[in-house]
PDB file of C-alpha atoms and ligand atoms in Angstrom:
ATOM      1  CA  MET A   1      -0.260-120.470-140.282  1.00 68.00           C
ATOM      2  CA  ARG A   2       3.921-120.565-139.813  1.00 86.00           C
ATOM      3  CA  GLY A   3       5.518-122.430-142.148  1.00 88.00           C
ATOM      4  CA  LYS A   4       8.115-125.184-141.570  1.00 95.00           C
ATOM      5  CA  LEU A   5      12.331-124.624-142.200  1.00 97.00           C
ATOM      6  CA  VAL A   6      14.796-126.686-142.218  1.00 98.00           C
ATOM      7  CA  VAL A   7      18.504-124.830-141.807  1.00 98.00           C
ATOM      8  CA  GLY A   8      21.952-126.888-142.971  1.00 98.00           C
ATOM      9  CA  ASN A   9      25.276-125.496-141.175  1.00 98.00           C
ATOM     10  CA  TRP A  10      28.113-126.668-143.056  1.00 98.00           C
ATOM     11  CA  LYS A  11      29.775-125.154-140.066  1.00 98.00           C
ATOM     12  CA  MET A  12      33.624-125.265-141.611  1.00 98.00           C
ATOM     13  CA  ASN A  13      33.114-128.642-143.720  1.00 98.00           C
ATOM     14  CA  GLY A  14      33.024-128.803-147.371  1.00 98.00           C
ATOM     15  CA  GLY A  15      35.378-129.053-150.750  1.00 98.00           C
ATOM     16  CA  LEU A  16      34.742-128.087-154.489  1.00 98.00           C
ATOM     17  CA  VAL A  17      34.100-131.680-155.097  1.00 98.00           C
ATOM     18  CA  ALA A  18      32.138-132.962-152.213  1.00 98.00           C
ATOM     19  CA  ASN A  19      29.969-129.463-152.030  1.00 98.00           C
ATOM     20  CA  ALA A  20      28.919-130.010-155.490  1.00 98.00           C
ATOM     21  CA  ALA A  21      27.342-133.422-155.185  1.00 98.00           C
ATOM     22  CA  LEU A  22      26.111-132.932-152.213  1.00 98.00           C
ATOM     23  CA  LEU A  23      24.963-129.406-153.043  1.00 98.00           C
ATOM     24  CA  GLY A  24      22.950-131.073-156.352  1.00 98.00           C
ATOM     25  CA  GLU A  25      21.994-133.723-154.453  1.00 98.00           C
ATOM     26  CA  ILE A  26      19.920-131.672-151.883  1.00 98.00           C
ATOM     27  CA  SER A  27      18.277-129.333-154.659  1.00 97.00           C
ATOM     28  CA  THR A  28      16.870-132.474-157.000  1.00 96.00           C
ATOM     29  CA  GLY A  29      15.567-134.223-153.716  1.00 96.00           C
ATOM     30  CA  PHE A  30      14.144-131.521-152.592  1.00 94.00           C
ATOM     31  CA  THR A  31      10.534-129.523-154.419  1.00 91.00           C
ATOM     32  CA  ARG A  32       9.337-126.128-152.447  1.00 89.00           C
ATOM     33  CA  THR A  33       5.976-125.859-151.625  1.00 88.00           C
ATOM     34  CA  ASP A  34       3.816-123.742-149.552  1.00 86.00           C
ATOM     35  CA  GLY A  35       4.675-123.420-146.131  1.00 89.00           C
ATOM     36  CA  ARG A  36       7.828-125.703-145.949  1.00 93.00           C
ATOM     37  CA  GLU A  37      11.496-124.453-147.075  1.00 96.00           C
ATOM     38  CA  LEU A  38      15.260-125.669-147.225  1.00 98.00           C
ATOM     39  CA  ALA A  39      18.400-123.903-147.260  1.00 98.00           C
ATOM     40  CA  VAL A  40      21.768-124.851-146.007  1.00 98.00           C
ATOM     41  CA  CYS A  41      24.298-121.689-144.667  1.00 99.00           C
ATOM     42  CA  VAL A  42      28.223-122.655-146.304  1.00 98.00           C
ATOM     43  CA  PRO A  43      30.927-121.177-145.750  1.00 98.00           C
ATOM     44  CA  TYR A  44      32.349-117.922-147.035  1.00 98.00           C
ATOM     45  CA  PRO A  45      33.721-119.051-149.947  1.00 98.00           C
ATOM     46  CA  TYR A  46      31.199-121.256-151.484  1.00 98.00           C
ATOM     47  CA  LEU A  47      28.418-119.000-151.544  1.00 98.00           C
ATOM     48  CA  MET A  48      29.606-118.708-155.235  1.00 98.00           C
ATOM     49  CA  GLN A  49      29.142-122.183-155.754  1.00 98.00           C
ATOM     50  CA  ALA A  50      25.953-122.861-153.798  1.00 98.00           C
ATOM     51  CA  GLN A  51      24.914-119.738-155.907  1.00 98.00           C
ATOM     52  CA  ALA A  52      25.113-120.830-159.107  1.00 98.00           C
ATOM     53  CA  ALA A  53      23.853-124.341-157.859  1.00 98.00           C
ATOM     54  CA  LEU A  54      20.968-123.872-156.027  1.00 98.00           C
ATOM     55  CA  SER A  55      19.798-120.380-158.007  1.00 97.00           C
ATOM     56  CA  SER A  56      17.128-122.018-160.277  1.00 93.00           C
ATOM     57  CA  THR A  57      15.734-124.613-157.068  1.00 96.00           C
ATOM     58  CA  GLY A  58      13.387-124.961-154.562  1.00 95.00           C
ATOM     59  CA  VAL A  59      16.356-125.355-151.858  1.00 98.00           C
ATOM     60  CA  ALA A  60      17.610-121.502-150.375  1.00 98.00           C
ATOM     61  CA  TRP A  61      20.820-120.395-148.603  1.00 98.00           C
ATOM     62  CA  GLY A  62      22.472-118.304-146.386  1.00 98.00           C
ATOM     63  CA  ALA A  63      25.942-117.497-144.895  1.00 98.00           C
ATOM     64  CA  GLN A  64      27.410-119.230-140.857  1.00 98.00           C
ATOM     65  CA  ASP A  65      27.464-115.510-140.032  1.00 98.00           C
ATOM     66  CA  VAL A  66      28.154-112.041-140.615  1.00 98.00           C
ATOM     67  CA  SER A  67      29.835-108.537-139.701  1.00 98.00           C
ATOM     68  CA  GLU A  68      28.107-105.898-137.923  1.00 98.00           C
ATOM     69  CA  HIS A  69      29.843-103.446-139.514  1.00 97.00           C
ATOM     70  CA  ALA A  70      29.112-102.243-143.388  1.00 95.00           C
ATOM     71  CA  ALA A  71      32.631-101.984-144.851  1.00 96.00           C
ATOM     72  CA  GLY A  72      36.005-100.580-143.754  1.00 98.00           C
ATOM     73  CA  ALA A  73      39.448-101.584-142.021  1.00 98.00           C
ATOM     74  CA  PHE A  74      37.824-104.648-140.634  1.00 98.00           C
ATOM     75  CA  THR A  75      39.666-107.790-141.894  1.00 98.00           C
ATOM     76  CA  GLY A  76      39.048-111.333-141.452  1.00 97.00           C
ATOM     77  CA  GLU A  77      35.074-109.646-141.953  1.00 98.00           C
ATOM     78  CA  VAL A  78      32.502-110.194-144.513  1.00 98.00           C
ATOM     79  CA  SER A  79      29.304-107.722-144.333  1.00 98.00           C
ATOM     80  CA  ALA A  80      25.542-108.537-145.087  1.00 98.00           C
ATOM     81  CA  GLY A  81      26.087-106.072-147.830  1.00 98.00           C
ATOM     82  CA  MET A  82      28.340-108.838-150.099  1.00 98.00           C
ATOM     83  CA  LEU A  83      26.520-111.799-148.635  1.00 98.00           C
ATOM     84  CA  VAL A  84      22.953-110.282-150.341  1.00 98.00           C
ATOM     85  CA  GLU A  85      25.345-109.867-153.869  1.00 98.00           C
ATOM     86  CA  PHE A  86      25.678-113.915-153.311  1.00 98.00           C
ATOM     87  CA  GLY A  87      21.383-114.271-153.425  1.00 98.00           C
ATOM     88  CA  CYS A  88      22.259-115.024-149.340  1.00 98.00           C
ATOM     89  CA  ARG A  89      18.776-115.203-147.299  1.00 98.00           C
ATOM     90  CA  TYR A  90      20.202-116.040-144.693  1.00 98.00           C
ATOM     91  CA  ALA A  91      22.579-115.138-142.045  1.00 98.00           C
ATOM     92  CA  ILE A  92      23.222-117.635-139.174  1.00 98.00           C
ATOM     93  CA  VAL A  93      23.836-115.275-136.025  1.00 98.00           C
ATOM     94  CA  GLY A  94      25.034-116.248-132.262  1.00 98.00           C
ATOM     95  CA  HIS A  95      26.048-120.091-132.876  1.00 98.00           C
ATOM     96  CA  SER A  96      27.593-121.014-129.506  1.00 98.00           C
ATOM     97  CA  GLU A  97      30.637-121.944-131.513  1.00 97.00           C
ATOM     98  CA  ARG A  98      30.593-117.982-132.351  1.00 98.00           C
ATOM     99  CA  ARG A  99      30.260-117.172-128.955  1.00 98.00           C
ATOM    100  CA  GLN A 100      32.204-119.488-126.777  1.00 96.00           C
ATOM    101  CA  TYR A 101      35.498-120.112-129.605  1.00 97.00           C
ATOM    102  CA  PHE A 102      34.878-115.840-130.922  1.00 97.00           C
ATOM    103  CA  CYS A 103      33.691-113.783-128.136  1.00 96.00           C
ATOM    104  CA  ASP A 104      30.336-112.673-129.537  1.00 98.00           C
ATOM    105  CA  SER A 105      28.850-111.194-127.415  1.00 98.00           C
ATOM    106  CA  ASP A 106      24.663-110.646-126.811  1.00 98.00           C
ATOM    107  CA  ALA A 107      25.541-106.937-127.869  1.00 98.00           C
ATOM    108  CA  VAL A 108      27.332-108.220-131.093  1.00 98.00           C
ATOM    109  CA  VAL A 109      24.898-110.635-131.513  1.00 98.00           C
ATOM    110  CA  ALA A 110      22.296-107.501-131.475  1.00 98.00           C
ATOM    111  CA  ALA A 111      24.243-105.773-133.684  1.00 98.00           C
ATOM    112  CA  LYS A 112      24.704-108.944-136.369  1.00 98.00           C
ATOM    113  CA  ALA A 113      21.449-109.999-136.522  1.00 98.00           C
ATOM    114  CA  ALA A 114      19.946-105.994-136.359  1.00 98.00           C
ATOM    115  CA  THR A 115      22.882-106.248-139.411  1.00 98.00           C
ATOM    116  CA  ALA A 116      21.375-108.646-141.527  1.00 98.00           C
ATOM    117  CA  LEU A 117      17.464-107.149-140.960  1.00 98.00           C
ATOM    118  CA  ALA A 118      18.635-103.716-142.257  1.00 97.00           C
ATOM    119  CA  THR A 119      20.246-105.572-145.266  1.00 97.00           C
ATOM    120  CA  GLY A 120      17.898-107.686-146.687  1.00 97.00           C
ATOM    121  CA  ILE A 121      19.518-110.819-145.158  1.00 98.00           C
ATOM    122  CA  ILE A 122      17.641-113.079-142.551  1.00 98.00           C
ATOM    123  CA  PRO A 123      19.827-113.427-139.293  1.00 98.00           C
ATOM    124  CA  ILE A 124      18.547-116.381-137.627  1.00 98.00           C
ATOM    125  CA  VAL A 125      19.413-115.322-134.612  1.00 98.00           C
ATOM    126  CA  CYS A 126      20.524-118.827-131.829  1.00 98.00           C
ATOM    127  CA  VAL A 127      20.748-118.446-128.651  1.00 98.00           C
ATOM    128  CA  GLY A 128      20.671-121.858-125.943  1.00 98.00           C
ATOM    129  CA  GLU A 129      21.963-122.546-122.870  1.00 97.00           C
ATOM    130  CA  THR A 130      24.983-125.214-121.494  1.00 96.00           C
ATOM    131  CA  LEU A 131      25.074-127.987-119.854  1.00 94.00           C
ATOM    132  CA  GLY A 132      26.216-126.340-115.897  1.00 94.00           C
ATOM    133  CA  GLU A 133      23.613-123.895-117.329  1.00 96.00           C
ATOM    134  CA  ARG A 134      21.242-125.972-117.595  1.00 94.00           C
ATOM    135  CA  ASP A 135      22.575-127.526-114.674  1.00 93.00           C
ATOM    136  CA  ALA A 136      21.434-124.620-112.936  1.00 95.00           C
ATOM    137  CA  GLY A 137      18.096-124.400-113.205  1.00 96.00           C
ATOM    138  CA  ALA A 138      19.727-121.626-115.581  1.00 97.00           C
ATOM    139  CA  THR A 139      18.208-122.071-119.309  1.00 97.00           C
ATOM    140  CA  GLU A 140      14.645-119.790-119.067  1.00 98.00           C
ATOM    141  CA  ALA A 141      16.783-116.964-117.637  1.00 98.00           C
ATOM    142  CA  VAL A 142      20.346-117.702-120.341  1.00 98.00           C
ATOM    143  CA  VAL A 143      18.098-117.468-123.118  1.00 98.00           C
ATOM    144  CA  LEU A 144      15.581-114.455-122.565  1.00 98.00           C
ATOM    145  CA  ARG A 145      18.959-112.605-121.852  1.00 98.00           C
ATOM    146  CA  GLN A 146      20.279-114.017-125.304  1.00 98.00           C
ATOM    147  CA  LEU A 147      17.113-113.686-127.294  1.00 98.00           C
ATOM    148  CA  GLY A 148      16.290-110.174-125.081  1.00 98.00           C
ATOM    149  CA  ALA A 149      19.237-108.397-126.280  1.00 98.00           C
ATOM    150  CA  VAL A 150      18.444-109.268-129.872  1.00 98.00           C
ATOM    151  CA  LEU A 151      14.917-108.191-129.547  1.00 98.00           C
ATOM    152  CA  GLU A 152      15.645-104.451-128.456  1.00 97.00           C
ATOM    153  CA  THR A 153      18.598-104.544-131.359  1.00 98.00           C
ATOM    154  CA  VAL A 154      16.363-104.476-133.635  1.00 97.00           C
ATOM    155  CA  GLY A 155      12.578-103.354-132.842  1.00 95.00           C
ATOM    156  CA  GLU A 156       9.797-104.043-134.758  1.00 94.00           C
ATOM    157  CA  ASP A 157      12.417-105.624-138.297  1.00 96.00           C
ATOM    158  CA  ALA A 158      11.783-108.194-135.150  1.00 97.00           C
ATOM    159  CA  SER A 159       9.051-110.231-137.222  1.00 96.00           C
ATOM    160  CA  ARG A 160      11.504-111.027-139.270  1.00 97.00           C
ATOM    161  CA  MET A 161      14.262-112.991-138.239  1.00 97.00           C
ATOM    162  CA  VAL A 162      14.609-116.968-137.393  1.00 98.00           C
ATOM    163  CA  VAL A 163      15.274-118.338-134.452  1.00 98.00           C
ATOM    164  CA  ALA A 164      16.439-121.280-133.275  1.00 98.00           C
ATOM    165  CA  TYR A 165      17.467-122.735-130.110  1.00 98.00           C
ATOM    166  CA  GLU A 166      20.424-125.129-129.800  1.00 98.00           C
ATOM    167  CA  PRO A 167      20.852-126.344-126.114  1.00 97.00           C
ATOM    168  CA  VAL A 168      25.182-126.376-126.189  1.00 96.00           C
ATOM    169  CA  TRP A 169      25.235-129.417-124.141  1.00 94.00           C
ATOM    170  CA  ALA A 170      23.151-130.969-127.301  1.00 93.00           C
ATOM    171  CA  ILE A 171      25.799-130.134-129.677  1.00 91.00           C
ATOM    172  CA  GLY A 172      27.615-132.369-131.480  1.00 86.00           C
ATOM    173  CA  THR A 173      27.428-134.376-129.038  1.00 87.00           C
ATOM    174  CA  GLY A 174      24.229-137.621-129.944  1.00 82.00           C
ATOM    175  CA  ARG A 175      22.905-135.534-126.719  1.00 84.00           C
ATOM    176  CA  THR A 176      19.568-134.885-128.176  1.00 86.00           C
ATOM    177  CA  ALA A 177      16.933-131.925-125.794  1.00 89.00           C
ATOM    178  CA  THR A 178      14.030-134.023-125.428  1.00 95.00           C
ATOM    179  CA  PRO A 179      10.906-133.065-127.614  1.00 97.00           C
ATOM    180  CA  THR A 180       9.501-132.144-124.327  1.00 97.00           C
ATOM    181  CA  GLU A 181      11.604-130.515-122.404  1.00 96.00           C
ATOM    182  CA  ALA A 182      12.660-128.357-126.070  1.00 97.00           C
ATOM    183  CA  GLN A 183       9.538-127.464-126.920  1.00 98.00           C
ATOM    184  CA  ALA A 184       9.232-126.508-123.302  1.00 98.00           C
ATOM    185  CA  VAL A 185      12.039-123.949-123.938  1.00 98.00           C
ATOM    186  CA  HIS A 186      10.418-123.027-127.634  1.00 98.00           C
ATOM    187  CA  ALA A 187       6.656-121.970-125.607  1.00 98.00           C
ATOM    188  CA  THR A 188       9.403-119.439-123.322  1.00 98.00           C
ATOM    189  CA  LEU A 189      10.433-117.918-126.186  1.00 98.00           C
ATOM    190  CA  ARG A 190       7.497-117.838-128.267  1.00 98.00           C
ATOM    191  CA  ALA A 191       6.063-115.992-125.758  1.00 98.00           C
ATOM    192  CA  ARG A 192       9.041-113.629-125.686  1.00 98.00           C
ATOM    193  CA  LEU A 193       8.616-112.506-128.977  1.00 98.00           C
ATOM    194  CA  ALA A 194       4.906-112.313-128.477  1.00 97.00           C
ATOM    195  CA  LYS A 195       5.425-109.357-126.338  1.00 96.00           C
ATOM    196  CA  SER A 196       7.692-107.908-128.564  1.00 96.00           C
ATOM    197  CA  GLY A 197       5.098-108.535-131.659  1.00 95.00           C
ATOM    198  CA  ALA A 198       6.688-111.512-133.219  1.00 97.00           C
ATOM    199  CA  ALA A 199       4.890-114.429-132.047  1.00 95.00           C
ATOM    200  CA  GLU A 200       5.127-116.128-135.575  1.00 96.00           C
ATOM    201  CA  VAL A 201       8.783-115.973-136.020  1.00 96.00           C
ATOM    202  CA  PRO A 202       9.948-119.393-137.312  1.00 97.00           C
ATOM    203  CA  LEU A 203      11.371-121.087-133.898  1.00 98.00           C
ATOM    204  CA  LEU A 204      13.538-124.064-134.883  1.00 98.00           C
ATOM    205  CA  TYR A 205      15.444-126.690-133.175  1.00 97.00           C
ATOM    206  CA  GLY A 206      19.677-127.827-132.970  1.00 97.00           C
ATOM    207  CA  GLY A 207      21.275-129.799-131.817  1.00 96.00           C
ATOM    208  CA  SER A 208      21.791-133.758-132.838  1.00 94.00           C
ATOM    209  CA  VAL A 209      18.584-133.332-135.077  1.00 96.00           C
ATOM    210  CA  LYS A 210      19.041-136.415-137.405  1.00 96.00           C
ATOM    211  CA  ALA A 211      16.743-138.219-139.447  1.00 97.00           C
ATOM    212  CA  ASP A 212      15.026-140.466-136.733  1.00 96.00           C
ATOM    213  CA  ASN A 213      14.532-137.730-134.509  1.00 96.00           C
ATOM    214  CA  ALA A 214      13.316-134.834-136.184  1.00 97.00           C
ATOM    215  CA  ARG A 215      10.129-136.292-136.448  1.00 97.00           C
ATOM    216  CA  ALA A 216       9.538-135.952-132.948  1.00 97.00           C
ATOM    217  CA  LEU A 217      10.755-132.082-132.202  1.00 97.00           C
ATOM    218  CA  PHE A 218       9.038-131.379-135.338  1.00 97.00           C
ATOM    219  CA  GLU A 219       5.490-131.807-134.006  1.00 96.00           C
ATOM    220  CA  MET A 220       5.930-130.175-131.465  1.00 97.00           C
ATOM    221  CA  ALA A 221       3.477-127.083-131.138  1.00 97.00           C
ATOM    222  CA  ASP A 222       6.592-124.614-130.609  1.00 98.00           C
ATOM    223  CA  ILE A 223       8.771-126.197-133.027  1.00 98.00           C
ATOM    224  CA  ASP A 224       9.162-125.125-136.644  1.00 98.00           C
ATOM    225  CA  GLY A 225      11.542-126.806-138.136  1.00 98.00           C
ATOM    226  CA  GLY A 226      15.511-127.511-137.707  1.00 98.00           C
ATOM    227  CA  LEU A 227      19.404-126.362-137.522  1.00 98.00           C
ATOM    228  CA  ILE A 228      21.311-129.137-138.566  1.00 98.00           C
ATOM    229  CA  GLY A 229      24.661-129.363-138.357  1.00 98.00           C
ATOM    230  CA  GLY A 230      26.299-133.150-138.746  1.00 97.00           C
ATOM    231  CA  ALA A 231      22.838-134.715-140.674  1.00 98.00           C
ATOM    232  CA  SER A 232      22.983-131.732-143.427  1.00 98.00           C
ATOM    233  CA  LEU A 233      27.028-133.215-144.317  1.00 98.00           C
ATOM    234  CA  LYS A 234      25.269-136.318-145.731  1.00 98.00           C
ATOM    235  CA  SER A 235      21.794-136.310-149.009  1.00 98.00           C
ATOM    236  CA  THR A 236      19.934-138.726-148.234  1.00 97.00           C
ATOM    237  CA  GLU A 237      20.114-138.136-143.731  1.00 98.00           C
ATOM    238  CA  PHE A 238      18.902-133.935-144.874  1.00 98.00           C
ATOM    239  CA  LEU A 239      17.155-134.442-147.163  1.00 97.00           C
ATOM    240  CA  ALA A 240      15.048-137.112-145.011  1.00 97.00           C
ATOM    241  CA  ILE A 241      15.678-134.782-141.396  1.00 97.00           C
ATOM    242  CA  ALA A 242      13.594-131.678-144.506  1.00 96.00           C
ATOM    243  CA  ARG A 243      10.360-134.472-145.184  1.00 94.00           C
ATOM    244  CA  ALA A 244       9.958-135.240-140.987  1.00 93.00           C
TER     245      ALA A 244
HETATM  246  P1  LIG B   1      25.047-131.001-134.853  1.00 94.64           P
HETATM  247  O1  LIG B   1      23.284-131.521-135.898  1.00 94.64           O
HETATM  248  O2  LIG B   1      25.818-131.379-135.850  1.00 94.64           O
HETATM  249  O3  LIG B   1      24.604-131.324-133.123  1.00 94.64           O
HETATM  250  O4  LIG B   1      24.636-129.483-134.863  1.00 94.64           O
HETATM  251  C1  LIG B   1      24.006-128.512-134.845  1.00 94.64           C
HETATM  252  C2  LIG B   1      24.264-127.215-134.689  1.00 94.64           C
HETATM  253  O5  LIG B   1      24.958-126.735-134.016  1.00 94.64           O
HETATM  254  C3  LIG B   1      23.474-126.565-135.797  1.00 94.64           C
HETATM  255  O6  LIG B   1      23.910-125.139-135.673  1.00 94.64           O
END
């Protein structure tokens, strides 16, 4: 049976003092059990702080992006090898904010996922349609194109990744996909993953997940957990989502 995973994406939020309180509260409030995992993806400068605060706890940590390059003249980039040195288990790749504001193409996202996997980092590959694409009936085509680019690049390693469906129109808007809407897309993604021998990959939902809507989403057959933005910055809310 597939395990459950909840991941916090802090985005560009935080500060040393606030992080210390948040990391402390999360780690004392969560007990890892078989098949239930909790993680936070923090800004790069806070990886060392996350490592120090979480190392002997049941909470894992990771980054919000990773370079597709291993090393060299790539100013501003951070390699997967560097993330390994800070104990990262995960790196988000292809978040819609990266695709939208930083021009991360399908090919770049696929290369980042491949580099992460080759280095021992689990990529959390994000896919999702915009409101315009949904209204045009293109949701399936968009998410299958985004996922397909990664699957074709990573080959057999696909079974070691995590996939997150994040409809762009639900991110930070307070408007969540209904459990039925999300499940429909997850079933499509699951079928595509199965074709690549990766049917057991954890499939997370992200987009305005809160304590009060998490359970209904996580109960759906193909939703294995969540990728949480705003609500991951408040320990009580984040822990309530983890319990859901
Ligand atoms: P919100 O939970 O703030 O909508 O953000 C979702 C997200 O983008 C997580 O990666």
